[in-house]
PDB file of C-alpha atoms in Angstrom:
ATOM      1  CA  UNK A   1      20.739-172.341 -98.962  1.00  0.00           C
ATOM      2  CA  UNK A   2      18.988-171.412 -95.727  1.00  0.00           C
ATOM      3  CA  UNK A   3      20.667-170.673 -92.415  1.00  0.00           C
ATOM      4  CA  UNK A   4      19.417-172.532 -89.354  1.00  0.00           C
ATOM      5  CA  UNK A   5      18.328-169.274 -87.745  1.00  0.00           C
ATOM      6  CA  UNK A   6      16.147-168.455 -90.774  1.00  0.00           C
ATOM      7  CA  UNK A   7      14.006-171.598 -90.463  1.00  0.00           C
ATOM      8  CA  UNK A   8      10.967-171.479 -88.195  1.00  0.00           C
ATOM      9  CA  UNK A   9      10.436-175.042 -86.987  1.00  0.00           C
ATOM     10  CA  UNK A  10       9.003-176.751 -83.951  1.00  0.00           C
ATOM     11  CA  UNK A  11       9.881-180.265 -82.776  1.00  0.00           C
ATOM     12  CA  UNK A  12      13.039-180.602 -84.944  1.00  0.00           C
ATOM     13  CA  UNK A  13      13.983-184.239 -85.551  1.00  0.00           C
ATOM     14  CA  UNK A  14      17.373-185.091 -87.091  1.00  0.00           C
ATOM     15  CA  UNK A  15      18.118-188.235 -89.094  1.00  0.00           C
ATOM     16  CA  UNK A  16      21.848-188.801 -89.707  1.00  0.00           C
ATOM     17  CA  UNK A  17      22.708-190.327 -93.092  1.00  0.00           C
ATOM     18  CA  UNK A  18      26.262-191.712 -92.807  1.00  0.00           C
ATOM     19  CA  UNK A  19      26.256-193.187 -96.293  1.00  0.00           C
ATOM     20  CA  UNK A  20      25.828-189.741 -97.846  1.00  0.00           C
ATOM     21  CA  UNK A  21      27.469-187.707 -95.046  1.00  0.00           C
ATOM     22  CA  UNK A  22      24.435-185.533 -94.472  1.00  0.00           C
ATOM     23  CA  UNK A  23      21.515-184.859 -92.152  1.00  0.00           C
ATOM     24  CA  UNK A  24      17.748-184.629 -92.669  1.00  0.00           C
ATOM     25  CA  UNK A  25      15.648-182.366 -90.454  1.00  0.00           C
ATOM     26  CA  UNK A  26      11.927-183.020 -90.031  1.00  0.00           C
ATOM     27  CA  UNK A  27       9.422-181.545 -87.578  1.00  0.00           C
ATOM     28  CA  UNK A  28       6.494-179.151 -87.606  1.00  0.00           C
ATOM     29  CA  UNK A  29       7.334-177.328 -90.804  1.00  0.00           C
ATOM     30  CA  UNK A  30       4.076-175.937 -92.292  1.00  0.00           C
ATOM     31  CA  UNK A  31       3.274-173.461 -89.527  1.00  0.00           C
ATOM     32  CA  UNK A  32       0.951-170.557 -90.246  1.00  0.00           C
ATOM     33  CA  UNK A  33       2.392-167.107 -89.546  1.00  0.00           C
ATOM     34  CA  UNK A  34       1.932-166.032 -85.932  1.00  0.00           C
ATOM     35  CA  UNK A  35       0.213-169.260 -84.952  1.00  0.00           C
ATOM     36  CA  UNK A  36       0.764-172.815 -83.740  1.00  0.00           C
ATOM     37  CA  UNK A  37      -1.727-174.003 -86.357  1.00  0.00           C
ATOM     38  CA  UNK A  38      -0.171-175.767 -89.325  1.00  0.00           C
ATOM     39  CA  UNK A  39      -1.145-176.683 -92.836  1.00  0.00           C
ATOM     40  CA  UNK A  40      -1.481-180.218 -94.208  1.00  0.00           C
ATOM     41  CA  UNK A  41       2.076-181.139 -95.167  1.00  0.00           C
ATOM     42  CA  UNK A  42       5.418-182.351 -93.835  1.00  0.00           C
ATOM     43  CA  UNK A  43       8.743-181.265 -95.333  1.00  0.00           C
ATOM     44  CA  UNK A  44      12.389-182.168 -94.885  1.00  0.00           C
ATOM     45  CA  UNK A  45      15.464-179.922 -94.826  1.00  0.00           C
ATOM     46  CA  UNK A  46      18.785-181.456 -95.919  1.00  0.00           C
ATOM     47  CA  UNK A  47      22.091-180.280 -94.467  1.00  0.00           C
ATOM     48  CA  UNK A  48      25.753-181.249 -94.492  1.00  0.00           C
ATOM     49  CA  UNK A  49      26.810-179.238 -91.428  1.00  0.00           C
ATOM     50  CA  UNK A  50      23.647-178.547 -89.347  1.00  0.00           C
ATOM     51  CA  UNK A  51      24.080-174.837 -90.027  1.00  0.00           C
ATOM     52  CA  UNK A  52      23.093-174.417 -93.688  1.00  0.00           C
ATOM     53  CA  UNK A  53      20.089-176.249 -95.138  1.00  0.00           C
ATOM     54  CA  UNK A  54      18.729-176.821 -98.605  1.00  0.00           C
ATOM     55  CA  UNK A  55      15.278-175.491 -99.463  1.00  0.00           C
ATOM     56  CA  UNK A  56      12.532-177.664 -97.925  1.00  0.00           C
ATOM     57  CA  UNK A  57      11.179-180.633 -99.843  1.00  0.00           C
ATOM     58  CA  UNK A  58       7.602-181.795 -99.229  1.00  0.00           C
ATOM     59  CA  UNK A  59       7.538-185.478 -98.274  1.00  0.00           C
ATOM     60  CA  UNK A  60       3.875-185.749 -97.203  1.00  0.00           C
ATOM     61  CA  UNK A  61       1.121-183.728 -98.885  1.00  0.00           C
ATOM     62  CA  UNK A  62      -2.122-184.576 -97.105  1.00  0.00           C
ATOM     63  CA  UNK A  63      -4.333-182.949 -99.720  1.00  0.00           C
ATOM     64  CA  UNK A  64      -2.762-184.810-102.645  1.00  0.00           C
ATOM     65  CA  UNK A  65      -2.913-188.076-100.690  1.00  0.00           C
ATOM     66  CA  UNK A  66      -6.580-187.487 -99.852  1.00  0.00           C
ATOM     67  CA  UNK A  67      -5.967-188.015 -96.141  1.00  0.00           C
ATOM     68  CA  UNK A  68      -8.712-187.624 -93.549  1.00  0.00           C
ATOM     69  CA  UNK A  69      -6.628-185.015 -91.703  1.00  0.00           C
ATOM     70  CA  UNK A  70      -6.808-181.482 -93.057  1.00  0.00           C
ATOM     71  CA  UNK A  71      -4.683-179.419 -90.644  1.00  0.00           C
ATOM     72  CA  UNK A  72      -2.125-179.218 -87.864  1.00  0.00           C
ATOM     73  CA  UNK A  73       0.479-181.567 -89.302  1.00  0.00           C
ATOM     74  CA  UNK A  74       2.815-181.599 -86.310  1.00  0.00           C
ATOM     75  CA  UNK A  75       6.007-183.245 -85.060  1.00  0.00           C
ATOM     76  CA  UNK A  76       7.130-185.412 -87.963  1.00  0.00           C
ATOM     77  CA  UNK A  77       9.945-187.832 -87.154  1.00  0.00           C
ATOM     78  CA  UNK A  78      11.541-190.545 -89.299  1.00  0.00           C
ATOM     79  CA  UNK A  79      12.813-193.934 -88.115  1.00  0.00           C
ATOM     80  CA  UNK A  80      14.661-196.645 -90.024  1.00  0.00           C
ATOM     81  CA  UNK A  81      12.863-199.951 -89.479  1.00  0.00           C
ATOM     82  CA  UNK A  82      13.012-203.129 -91.542  1.00  0.00           C
ATOM     83  CA  UNK A  83      15.135-201.467 -94.222  1.00  0.00           C
ATOM     84  CA  UNK A  84      12.605-198.694 -94.899  1.00  0.00           C
ATOM     85  CA  UNK A  85      11.991-195.181 -93.612  1.00  0.00           C
ATOM     86  CA  UNK A  86       8.888-194.638 -91.487  1.00  0.00           C
ATOM     87  CA  UNK A  87       7.511-191.183 -90.773  1.00  0.00           C
ATOM     88  CA  UNK A  88       5.381-190.704 -87.660  1.00  0.00           C
ATOM     89  CA  UNK A  89       3.346-187.477 -87.711  1.00  0.00           C
ATOM     90  CA  UNK A  90       0.438-185.973 -85.780  1.00  0.00           C
ATOM     91  CA  UNK A  91      -2.571-184.430 -87.525  1.00  0.00           C
ATOM     92  CA  UNK A  92      -6.193-183.427 -87.091  1.00  0.00           C
ATOM     93  CA  UNK A  93      -9.410-182.443 -88.855  1.00  0.00           C
ATOM     94  CA  UNK A  94     -12.586-180.647 -87.779  1.00  0.00           C
ATOM     95  CA  UNK A  95     -14.441-183.970 -87.730  1.00  0.00           C
ATOM     96  CA  UNK A  96     -11.843-186.291 -86.176  1.00  0.00           C
ATOM     97  CA  UNK A  97      -9.641-186.385 -83.093  1.00  0.00           C
ATOM     98  CA  UNK A  98      -5.943-185.598 -83.289  1.00  0.00           C
ATOM     99  CA  UNK A  99      -3.926-188.741 -84.071  1.00  0.00           C
ATOM    100  CA  UNK A 100      -0.496-189.948 -85.168  1.00  0.00           C
ATOM    101  CA  UNK A 101      -0.327-191.515 -88.626  1.00  0.00           C
ATOM    102  CA  UNK A 102       2.522-193.673 -89.951  1.00  0.00           C
ATOM    103  CA  UNK A 103       3.956-193.284 -93.470  1.00  0.00           C
ATOM    104  CA  UNK A 104       6.625-195.248 -95.331  1.00  0.00           C
ATOM    105  CA  UNK A 105       9.183-194.559 -98.068  1.00  0.00           C
ATOM    106  CA  UNK A 106      12.274-196.233 -99.523  1.00  0.00           C
ATOM    107  CA  UNK A 107      14.321-193.038 -99.093  1.00  0.00           C
ATOM    108  CA  UNK A 108      14.489-190.373 -96.366  1.00  0.00           C
ATOM    109  CA  UNK A 109      13.458-187.537 -98.694  1.00  0.00           C
ATOM    110  CA  UNK A 110      11.047-189.224-101.105  1.00  0.00           C
ATOM    111  CA  UNK A 111       7.269-189.259-101.213  1.00  0.00           C
ATOM    112  CA  UNK A 112       5.987-190.991 -98.094  1.00  0.00           C
ATOM    113  CA  UNK A 113       2.675-192.864 -98.278  1.00  0.00           C
ATOM    114  CA  UNK A 114       0.456-194.018 -95.382  1.00  0.00           C
ATOM    115  CA  UNK A 115       0.936-197.606 -94.231  1.00  0.00           C
ATOM    116  CA  UNK A 116      -2.812-197.840 -93.552  1.00  0.00           C
ATOM    117  CA  UNK A 117      -5.970-195.814 -93.977  1.00  0.00           C
ATOM    118  CA  UNK A 118      -6.442-195.135 -90.270  1.00  0.00           C
ATOM    119  CA  UNK A 119      -4.041-194.223 -87.458  1.00  0.00           C
ATOM    120  CA  UNK A 120      -3.184-196.771 -84.741  1.00  0.00           C
ATOM    121  CA  UNK A 121      -4.035-194.348 -81.918  1.00  0.00           C
ATOM    122  CA  UNK A 122      -7.581-194.751 -80.464  1.00  0.00           C
ATOM    123  CA  UNK A 123     -10.200-193.016 -82.612  1.00  0.00           C
ATOM    124  CA  UNK A 124     -11.926-191.386 -79.627  1.00  0.00           C
ATOM    125  CA  UNK A 125      -8.723-190.080 -77.997  1.00  0.00           C
ATOM    126  CA  UNK A 126      -6.884-186.820 -78.625  1.00  0.00           C
ATOM    127  CA  UNK A 127      -3.345-188.126 -79.327  1.00  0.00           C
ATOM    128  CA  UNK A 128      -0.130-186.588 -80.559  1.00  0.00           C
ATOM    129  CA  UNK A 129       3.652-186.946 -80.786  1.00  0.00           C
ATOM    130  CA  UNK A 130       3.763-190.673 -81.529  1.00  0.00           C
ATOM    131  CA  UNK A 131       7.235-192.206 -81.709  1.00  0.00           C
ATOM    132  CA  UNK A 132       8.580-195.679 -82.517  1.00  0.00           C
ATOM    133  CA  UNK A 133      10.048-197.845 -79.775  1.00  0.00           C
ATOM    134  CA  UNK A 134      11.096-201.487 -80.269  1.00  0.00           C
ATOM    135  CA  UNK A 135      11.494-203.753 -77.235  1.00  0.00           C
ATOM    136  CA  UNK A 136      12.553-207.399 -77.574  1.00  0.00           C
ATOM    137  CA  UNK A 137      11.803-207.195 -81.291  1.00  0.00           C
ATOM    138  CA  UNK A 138       8.242-205.944 -80.722  1.00  0.00           C
ATOM    139  CA  UNK A 139       7.347-202.504 -82.130  1.00  0.00           C
ATOM    140  CA  UNK A 140       5.304-200.009 -80.135  1.00  0.00           C
ATOM    141  CA  UNK A 141       4.032-196.524 -80.691  1.00  0.00           C
ATOM    142  CA  UNK A 142       4.547-194.363 -77.614  1.00  0.00           C
ATOM    143  CA  UNK A 143       2.354-191.256 -77.714  1.00  0.00           C
ATOM    144  CA  UNK A 144       0.747-188.555 -75.623  1.00  0.00           C
ATOM    145  CA  UNK A 145      -2.916-188.679 -74.607  1.00  0.00           C
ATOM    146  CA  UNK A 146      -3.468-184.966 -74.746  1.00  0.00           C
ATOM    147  CA  UNK A 147      -4.202-182.769 -71.747  1.00  0.00           C
ATOM    148  CA  UNK A 148      -7.068-181.026 -73.542  1.00  0.00           C
ATOM    149  CA  UNK A 149      -9.040-184.262 -73.154  1.00  0.00           C
ATOM    150  CA  UNK A 150      -7.723-185.794 -69.917  1.00  0.00           C
ATOM    151  CA  UNK A 151      -6.479-182.766 -67.968  1.00  0.00           C
ATOM    152  CA  UNK A 152      -3.391-184.458 -66.532  1.00  0.00           C
ATOM    153  CA  UNK A 153      -1.625-185.373 -69.781  1.00  0.00           C
ATOM    154  CA  UNK A 154      -0.704-189.043 -70.143  1.00  0.00           C
ATOM    155  CA  UNK A 155       2.233-190.860 -71.705  1.00  0.00           C
ATOM    156  CA  UNK A 156       0.860-194.030 -73.289  1.00  0.00           C
ATOM    157  CA  UNK A 157       1.979-196.881 -75.535  1.00  0.00           C
ATOM    158  CA  UNK A 158       0.315-199.332 -77.865  1.00  0.00           C
ATOM    159  CA  UNK A 159       1.793-202.400 -79.543  1.00  0.00           C
ATOM    160  CA  UNK A 160       1.994-202.355 -83.333  1.00  0.00           C
ATOM    161  CA  UNK A 161       1.917-205.193 -85.817  1.00  0.00           C
ATOM    162  CA  UNK A 162       5.303-206.229 -87.205  1.00  0.00           C
ATOM    163  CA  UNK A 163       4.688-204.233 -90.409  1.00  0.00           C
ATOM    164  CA  UNK A 164       3.443-201.200 -88.391  1.00  0.00           C
ATOM    165  CA  UNK A 165       0.105-201.184 -90.233  1.00  0.00           C
ATOM    166  CA  UNK A 166      -2.187-201.609 -87.228  1.00  0.00           C
ATOM    167  CA  UNK A 167      -2.461-201.569 -83.455  1.00  0.00           C
ATOM    168  CA  UNK A 168      -2.323-204.821 -81.506  1.00  0.00           C
ATOM    169  CA  UNK A 169      -4.308-204.850 -78.282  1.00  0.00           C
ATOM    170  CA  UNK A 170      -5.188-201.868 -76.117  1.00  0.00           C
ATOM    171  CA  UNK A 171      -3.089-198.825 -75.164  1.00  0.00           C
ATOM    172  CA  UNK A 172      -1.484-198.783 -71.718  1.00  0.00           C
ATOM    173  CA  UNK A 173      -0.358-195.966 -69.430  1.00  0.00           C
ATOM    174  CA  UNK A 174       3.323-195.290 -68.728  1.00  0.00           C
ATOM    175  CA  UNK A 175       2.916-192.215 -66.509  1.00  0.00           C
ATOM    176  CA  UNK A 176       1.074-188.920 -66.110  1.00  0.00           C
ATOM    177  CA  UNK A 177       2.481-185.411 -66.409  1.00  0.00           C
ATOM    178  CA  UNK A 178       2.185-184.672 -62.688  1.00  0.00           C
ATOM    179  CA  UNK A 179       4.240-187.764 -61.827  1.00  0.00           C
ATOM    180  CA  UNK A 180       7.193-185.426 -62.446  1.00  0.00           C
ATOM    181  CA  UNK A 181       7.454-182.862 -59.610  1.00  0.00           C
ATOM    182  CA  UNK A 182       8.857-180.164 -61.928  1.00  0.00           C
ATOM    183  CA  UNK A 183       5.684-180.060 -64.031  1.00  0.00           C
ATOM    184  CA  UNK A 184       3.332-177.138 -63.446  1.00  0.00           C
ATOM    185  CA  UNK A 185      -0.082-176.224 -64.852  1.00  0.00           C
ATOM    186  CA  UNK A 186      -0.230-175.223 -68.510  1.00  0.00           C
ATOM    187  CA  UNK A 187      -0.949-171.481 -68.890  1.00  0.00           C
ATOM    188  CA  UNK A 188      -1.408-171.355 -65.131  1.00  0.00           C
ATOM    189  CA  UNK A 189      -4.686-173.293 -65.248  1.00  0.00           C
ATOM    190  CA  UNK A 190      -4.926-175.925 -62.520  1.00  0.00           C
ATOM    191  CA  UNK A 191      -5.855-179.349 -63.869  1.00  0.00           C
ATOM    192  CA  UNK A 192      -4.091-178.749 -67.219  1.00  0.00           C
ATOM    193  CA  UNK A 193      -0.727-180.540 -67.367  1.00  0.00           C
ATOM    194  CA  UNK A 194       1.115-181.295 -70.601  1.00  0.00           C
ATOM    195  CA  UNK A 195       2.900-184.381 -71.907  1.00  0.00           C
ATOM    196  CA  UNK A 196       4.794-183.789 -75.164  1.00  0.00           C
ATOM    197  CA  UNK A 197       7.452-185.312 -77.376  1.00  0.00           C
ATOM    198  CA  UNK A 198       8.681-188.693 -76.040  1.00  0.00           C
ATOM    199  CA  UNK A 199      12.029-189.956 -77.340  1.00  0.00           C
ATOM    200  CA  UNK A 200      13.961-193.043 -76.193  1.00  0.00           C
ATOM    201  CA  UNK A 201      17.602-193.997 -75.792  1.00  0.00           C
ATOM    202  CA  UNK A 202      19.464-196.695 -73.852  1.00  0.00           C
ATOM    203  CA  UNK A 203      22.156-196.007 -71.291  1.00  0.00           C
ATOM    204  CA  UNK A 204      23.580-197.811 -68.238  1.00  0.00           C
ATOM    205  CA  UNK A 205      21.265-200.759 -68.801  1.00  0.00           C
ATOM    206  CA  UNK A 206      18.175-198.550 -68.570  1.00  0.00           C
ATOM    207  CA  UNK A 207      15.551-197.318 -70.986  1.00  0.00           C
ATOM    208  CA  UNK A 208      15.741-193.535 -70.919  1.00  0.00           C
ATOM    209  CA  UNK A 209      13.037-191.205 -72.162  1.00  0.00           C
ATOM    210  CA  UNK A 210      13.237-187.483 -72.733  1.00  0.00           C
ATOM    211  CA  UNK A 211       9.903-185.672 -72.908  1.00  0.00           C
ATOM    212  CA  UNK A 212       8.548-182.159 -72.500  1.00  0.00           C
ATOM    213  CA  UNK A 213       6.086-180.225 -70.385  1.00  0.00           C
ATOM    214  CA  UNK A 214       5.624-176.815 -68.788  1.00  0.00           C
ATOM    215  CA  UNK A 215       7.019-175.884 -65.393  1.00  0.00           C
ATOM    216  CA  UNK A 216       9.548-173.732 -63.560  1.00  0.00           C
ATOM    217  CA  UNK A 217       8.389-170.817 -65.694  1.00  0.00           C
ATOM    218  CA  UNK A 218       9.307-172.319 -69.065  1.00  0.00           C
ATOM    219  CA  UNK A 219       8.958-175.190 -71.537  1.00  0.00           C
ATOM    220  CA  UNK A 220      11.052-178.098 -70.233  1.00  0.00           C
ATOM    221  CA  UNK A 221      13.019-181.093 -71.432  1.00  0.00           C
ATOM    222  CA  UNK A 222      12.484-183.734 -68.744  1.00  0.00           C
ATOM    223  CA  UNK A 223      13.940-187.198 -68.258  1.00  0.00           C
ATOM    224  CA  UNK A 224      12.590-190.530 -67.050  1.00  0.00           C
ATOM    225  CA  UNK A 225      14.093-194.008 -66.818  1.00  0.00           C
ATOM    226  CA  UNK A 226      12.867-197.575 -66.456  1.00  0.00           C
ATOM    227  CA  UNK A 227      13.921-201.197 -66.814  1.00  0.00           C
ATOM    228  CA  UNK A 228      11.187-201.856 -69.378  1.00  0.00           C
ATOM    229  CA  UNK A 229       8.572-199.993 -71.369  1.00  0.00           C
ATOM    230  CA  UNK A 230       5.771-200.928 -68.974  1.00  0.00           C
ATOM    231  CA  UNK A 231       7.666-199.377 -66.079  1.00  0.00           C
ATOM    232  CA  UNK A 232       7.642-198.352 -63.378  1.00  0.00           C
ATOM    233  CA  UNK A 233       9.160-195.073 -64.583  1.00  0.00           C
ATOM    234  CA  UNK A 234      11.424-192.976 -62.375  1.00  0.00           C
ATOM    235  CA  UNK A 235      11.062-189.270 -63.104  1.00  0.00           C
ATOM    236  CA  UNK A 236      14.093-186.986 -63.314  1.00  0.00           C
ATOM    237  CA  UNK A 237      14.643-183.265 -63.851  1.00  0.00           C
ATOM    238  CA  UNK A 238      15.841-181.087 -66.716  1.00  0.00           C
ATOM    239  CA  UNK A 239      19.436-180.317 -67.664  1.00  0.00           C
ATOM    240  CA  UNK A 240      18.513-176.968 -69.209  1.00  0.00           C
ATOM    241  CA  UNK A 241      17.192-173.641 -67.993  1.00  0.00           C
ATOM    242  CA  UNK A 242      16.228-172.365 -71.453  1.00  0.00           C
ATOM    243  CA  UNK A 243      12.664-172.076 -72.700  1.00  0.00           C
ATOM    244  CA  UNK A 244      12.824-174.945 -75.189  1.00  0.00           C
ATOM    245  CA  UNK A 245      11.726-178.512 -75.683  1.00  0.00           C
ATOM    246  CA  UNK A 246      10.187-181.319 -77.725  1.00  0.00           C
ATOM    247  CA  UNK A 247      13.656-182.810 -77.963  1.00  0.00           C
ATOM    248  CA  UNK A 248      15.348-185.872 -79.453  1.00  0.00           C
ATOM    249  CA  UNK A 249      18.876-187.271 -79.547  1.00  0.00           C
ATOM    250  CA  UNK A 250      21.000-188.053 -82.591  1.00  0.00           C
ATOM    251  CA  UNK A 251      24.597-188.914 -83.354  1.00  0.00           C
ATOM    252  CA  UNK A 252      26.561-186.385 -85.340  1.00  0.00           C
ATOM    253  CA  UNK A 253      28.726-187.578 -88.231  1.00  0.00           C
ATOM    254  CA  UNK A 254      31.785-187.259 -85.987  1.00  0.00           C
ATOM    255  CA  UNK A 255      30.169-189.570 -83.428  1.00  0.00           C
ATOM    256  CA  UNK A 256      29.183-186.982 -80.825  1.00  0.00           C
ATOM    257  CA  UNK A 257      25.762-187.433 -79.238  1.00  0.00           C
ATOM    258  CA  UNK A 258      23.591-184.358 -79.718  1.00  0.00           C
ATOM    259  CA  UNK A 259      20.213-183.129 -78.565  1.00  0.00           C
ATOM    260  CA  UNK A 260      17.860-181.342 -80.948  1.00  0.00           C
ATOM    261  CA  UNK A 261      15.034-179.126 -79.673  1.00  0.00           C
ATOM    262  CA  UNK A 262      13.197-175.929 -80.541  1.00  0.00           C
ATOM    263  CA  UNK A 263      13.850-172.758 -78.577  1.00  0.00           C
ATOM    264  CA  UNK A 264      12.453-170.371 -77.550  1.00  0.00           C
ATOM    265  CA  UNK A 265       8.947-171.785 -77.145  1.00  0.00           C
ATOM    266  CA  UNK A 266       7.415-168.511 -78.307  1.00  0.00           C
ATOM    267  CA  UNK A 267       5.081-168.378 -81.271  1.00  0.00           C
ATOM    268  CA  UNK A 268       6.901-167.185 -84.367  1.00  0.00           C
ATOM    269  CA  UNK A 269      10.376-167.276 -82.828  1.00  0.00           C
ATOM    270  CA  UNK A 270      10.955-171.039 -82.668  1.00  0.00           C
ATOM    271  CA  UNK A 271      14.264-172.244 -84.113  1.00  0.00           C
ATOM    272  CA  UNK A 272      16.178-175.530 -84.071  1.00  0.00           C
ATOM    273  CA  UNK A 273      18.919-175.728 -81.454  1.00  0.00           C
ATOM    274  CA  UNK A 274      21.605-178.432 -81.209  1.00  0.00           C
ATOM    275  CA  UNK A 275      23.856-179.179 -78.220  1.00  0.00           C
ATOM    276  CA  UNK A 276      26.079-182.023 -77.057  1.00  0.00           C
ATOM    277  CA  UNK A 277      24.216-184.287 -74.657  1.00  0.00           C
TER     278      UNK A 277
END
């Protein structure tokens, strides 16, 4: 067994399995030593207490699948939809833009396969951190149009087909990084503002999103709320003063709502952190 503090992981995503009284942790799991670059696989860690984890199990092997993407397999997250498990994960190659692919499996720790040959994010955009959001029965991928291409990072959405195999229509903008007053320039470079890691939950009749950026001298978990996906979105601040982010919410087996994030946001030191939210 592995202790939580022994596992280097970014973007930790927890899936609670009540039937088997356990948890599955996904994320950016194939990181190269001393780097944010990652190899071409996604793995899952199984736990019964969120402190000790079984050895990782590879659930997506890009090389064996013959995928177009050869590196930087980032931010895997798994959603239950239509009775199956869908993995959303970002990836890149030297000849293609970064994109989020969707994979499917009958179990949370089996071999996931792509739902289609190509990702639903635009082929000429640098995109990452796609997540599933369903509104009025219609599925969408919400994702980040990356700052390295647009400067002021964008939070965007695109409708998906019912079986999640393709995009329907054109992507639309939810908000930009600098719409939140706490966001500062990435690495101190004016014109470079980050949008990372959207995750949705409902509360008080509102759609709530947590997302991450840089500002106030650290990596942040920020909040936004709206009446509908298309907005307008009201930006809110962070509840934490730690250097950590790319967060999501999950319900523990005892019913308590938890936040999962990686902290600190320092290369090589990243670990999963869980708190009540």
